[in-house]
Amino acid sequence: MLVVYLLLCMLFSQITWANDSDLMLLDTYENQDI
């Protein structure tokens, strides 16, 4: 469980200082899943 918690923290930390390009890449991946 500690590993999952650390991973979640890392993900949130990356989202906070993510660039617009990174957000666009995430949107493309989500669209591909659909």
Tab-separated table of C-alpha atoms in Angstrom:
chain	number	residue	atom	x	y	z
A	1	MET	CA	0.000	0.000	0.000
A	2	LEU	CA	2.879	2.383	0.715
A	3	VAL	CA	4.147	1.934	-2.853
A	4	VAL	CA	0.733	2.825	-4.285
A	5	TYR	CA	0.567	5.897	-2.040
A	6	LEU	CA	4.004	7.052	-3.227
A	7	LEU	CA	3.036	6.512	-6.869
A	8	LEU	CA	-0.133	8.572	-6.396
A	9	CYS	CA	1.878	11.362	-4.766
A	10	MET	CA	4.317	11.370	-7.687
A	11	LEU	CA	1.465	11.502	-10.201
A	12	PHE	CA	-0.209	14.435	-8.414
A	13	SER	CA	3.130	16.255	-8.128
A	14	GLN	CA	3.710	15.852	-11.878
A	15	ILE	CA	0.201	17.109	-12.676
A	16	THR	CA	0.706	20.243	-10.563
A	17	TRP	CA	3.748	21.377	-12.576
A	18	ALA	CA	2.811	19.680	-15.857
A	19	ASN	CA	3.130	21.757	-19.016
A	20	ASP	CA	0.281	22.310	-21.479
A	21	SER	CA	2.019	19.895	-23.874
A	22	ASP	CA	1.896	17.142	-21.251
A	23	LEU	CA	-1.818	17.785	-20.685
A	24	MET	CA	-2.424	17.575	-24.444
A	25	LEU	CA	-0.593	14.229	-24.573
A	26	LEU	CA	-2.790	12.935	-21.751
A	27	ASP	CA	-5.899	14.046	-23.672
A	28	THR	CA	-4.714	12.176	-26.782
A	29	TYR	CA	-4.180	8.988	-24.782
A	30	GLU	CA	-7.665	9.289	-23.266
A	31	ASN	CA	-9.182	9.799	-26.714
A	32	GLN	CA	-7.374	6.718	-28.038
A	33	ASP	CA	-8.806	4.609	-25.195
A	34	ILE	CA	-12.296	5.590	-26.371
